[in-house]
Coordinates of C-alpha atoms in Angstrom, one line a residue:
X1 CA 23.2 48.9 78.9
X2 CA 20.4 51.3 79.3
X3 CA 16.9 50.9 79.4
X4 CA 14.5 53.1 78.1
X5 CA 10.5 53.0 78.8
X6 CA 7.7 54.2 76.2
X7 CA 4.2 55.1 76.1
X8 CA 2.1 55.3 73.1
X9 CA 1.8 59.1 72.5
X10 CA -0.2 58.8 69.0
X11 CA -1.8 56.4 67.0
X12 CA -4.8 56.7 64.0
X13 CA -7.1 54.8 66.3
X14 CA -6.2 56.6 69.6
X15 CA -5.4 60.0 68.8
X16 CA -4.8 60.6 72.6
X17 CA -2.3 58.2 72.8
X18 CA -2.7 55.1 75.3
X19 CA -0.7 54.4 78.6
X20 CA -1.3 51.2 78.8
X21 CA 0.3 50.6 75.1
X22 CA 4.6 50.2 76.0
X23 CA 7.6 49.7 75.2
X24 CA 10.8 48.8 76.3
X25 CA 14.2 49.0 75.0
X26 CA 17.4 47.4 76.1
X27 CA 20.6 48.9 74.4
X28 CA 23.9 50.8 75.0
X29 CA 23.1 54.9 74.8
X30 CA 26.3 56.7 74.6
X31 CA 26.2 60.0 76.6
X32 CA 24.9 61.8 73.5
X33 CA 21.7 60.0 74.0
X34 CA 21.8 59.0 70.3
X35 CA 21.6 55.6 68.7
X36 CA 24.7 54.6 67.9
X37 CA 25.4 53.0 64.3
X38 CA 28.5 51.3 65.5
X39 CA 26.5 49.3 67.7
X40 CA 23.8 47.3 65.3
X41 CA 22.2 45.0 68.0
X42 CA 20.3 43.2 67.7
X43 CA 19.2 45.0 71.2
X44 CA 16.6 43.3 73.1
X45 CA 12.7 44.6 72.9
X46 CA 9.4 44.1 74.4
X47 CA 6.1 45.7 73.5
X48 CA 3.5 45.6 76.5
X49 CA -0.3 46.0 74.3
X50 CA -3.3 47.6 76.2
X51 CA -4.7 44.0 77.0
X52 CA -1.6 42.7 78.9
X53 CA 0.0 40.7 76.2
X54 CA 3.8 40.9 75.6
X55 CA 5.4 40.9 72.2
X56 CA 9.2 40.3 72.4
X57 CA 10.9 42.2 69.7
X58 CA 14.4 43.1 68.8
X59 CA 16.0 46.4 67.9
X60 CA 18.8 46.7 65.5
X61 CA 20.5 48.3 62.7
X62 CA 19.6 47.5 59.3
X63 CA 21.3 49.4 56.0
X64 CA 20.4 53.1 56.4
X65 CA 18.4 52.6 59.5
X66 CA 17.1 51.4 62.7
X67 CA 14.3 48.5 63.2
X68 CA 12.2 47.0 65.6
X69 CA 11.2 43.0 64.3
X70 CA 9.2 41.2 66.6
X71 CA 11.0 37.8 67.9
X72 CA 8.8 34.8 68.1
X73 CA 9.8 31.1 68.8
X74 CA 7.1 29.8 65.9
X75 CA 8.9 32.6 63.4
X76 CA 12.5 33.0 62.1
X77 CA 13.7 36.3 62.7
X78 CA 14.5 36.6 59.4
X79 CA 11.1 36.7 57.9
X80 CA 9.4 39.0 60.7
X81 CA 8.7 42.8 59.2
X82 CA 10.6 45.6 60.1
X83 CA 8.9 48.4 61.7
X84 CA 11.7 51.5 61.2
X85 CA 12.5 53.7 64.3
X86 CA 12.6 57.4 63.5
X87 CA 14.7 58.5 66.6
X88 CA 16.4 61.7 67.4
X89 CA 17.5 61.8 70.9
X90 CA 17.0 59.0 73.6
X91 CA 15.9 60.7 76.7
X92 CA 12.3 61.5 78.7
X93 CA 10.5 63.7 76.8
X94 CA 11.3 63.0 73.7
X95 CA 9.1 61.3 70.5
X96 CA 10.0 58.2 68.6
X97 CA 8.0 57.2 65.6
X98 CA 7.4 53.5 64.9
X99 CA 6.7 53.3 61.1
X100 CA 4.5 49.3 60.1
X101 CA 5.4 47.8 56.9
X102 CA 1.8 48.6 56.4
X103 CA 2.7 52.3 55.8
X104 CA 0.5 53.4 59.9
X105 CA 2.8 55.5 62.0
X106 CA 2.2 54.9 65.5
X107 CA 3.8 57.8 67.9
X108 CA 5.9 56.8 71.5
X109 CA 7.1 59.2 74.2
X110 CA 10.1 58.4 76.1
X111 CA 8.7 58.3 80.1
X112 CA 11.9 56.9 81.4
X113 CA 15.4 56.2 81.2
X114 CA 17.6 53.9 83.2
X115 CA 21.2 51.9 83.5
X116 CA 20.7 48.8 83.8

């Protein structure tokens, strides 16, 4: 498994991006540094907001694409949205775009990426 670490690079409300606003994903990377559609999760997630709460999410493959859903004891799975992951390649540097069911696009730079 690898572990990659995020920072908010762009939203509407903070055009300067936010360090303090992260993500964390758990999942195998192949050496390509692609997501790999053999492997549909789900993956474990976590999203670290500005004011120190944690969101535990999941990433996994849905038909066509990837998604992040956020996991919750009080909510089936099932019925959480799907924010889609517009990724190219997995490794520091590089841009993934979260898109809300709401239609906002918020903007994360890979900082980090580790075996676990």
């Amino acid at each position: 498994m690898t572990r990659i670490f995020l920072v908010l690079a762009y939203a509407a409300d903070r055009p300067e991006g936010d360090i303090a606003d992260r993500l964390e994903l758990s999942l195998p990377l192949p050496a390509t540094g692609h997501l790999d559609d053999a492997e549909a999760g789900p993956f474990p997630a976590e999203r670290q907001l500005p004011d120190g709460r944690r969101r535990a999410m999941e990433l996994l493959r849905e038909e066509g694409f990837w998604a992040l859903r956020r996991t919750s004891p009080a909510t089936d799975p099932e019925d959480a949205p799907l924010w889609q992951v517009e990724a190219r390649m997995l490794r520091p540097g590089e841009l993934i775009q979260l898109l809300r069911p709401d239609g906002e696009a918020l903007t994360f730079r890979i900082v980090n990426v580790a075996a676990e």
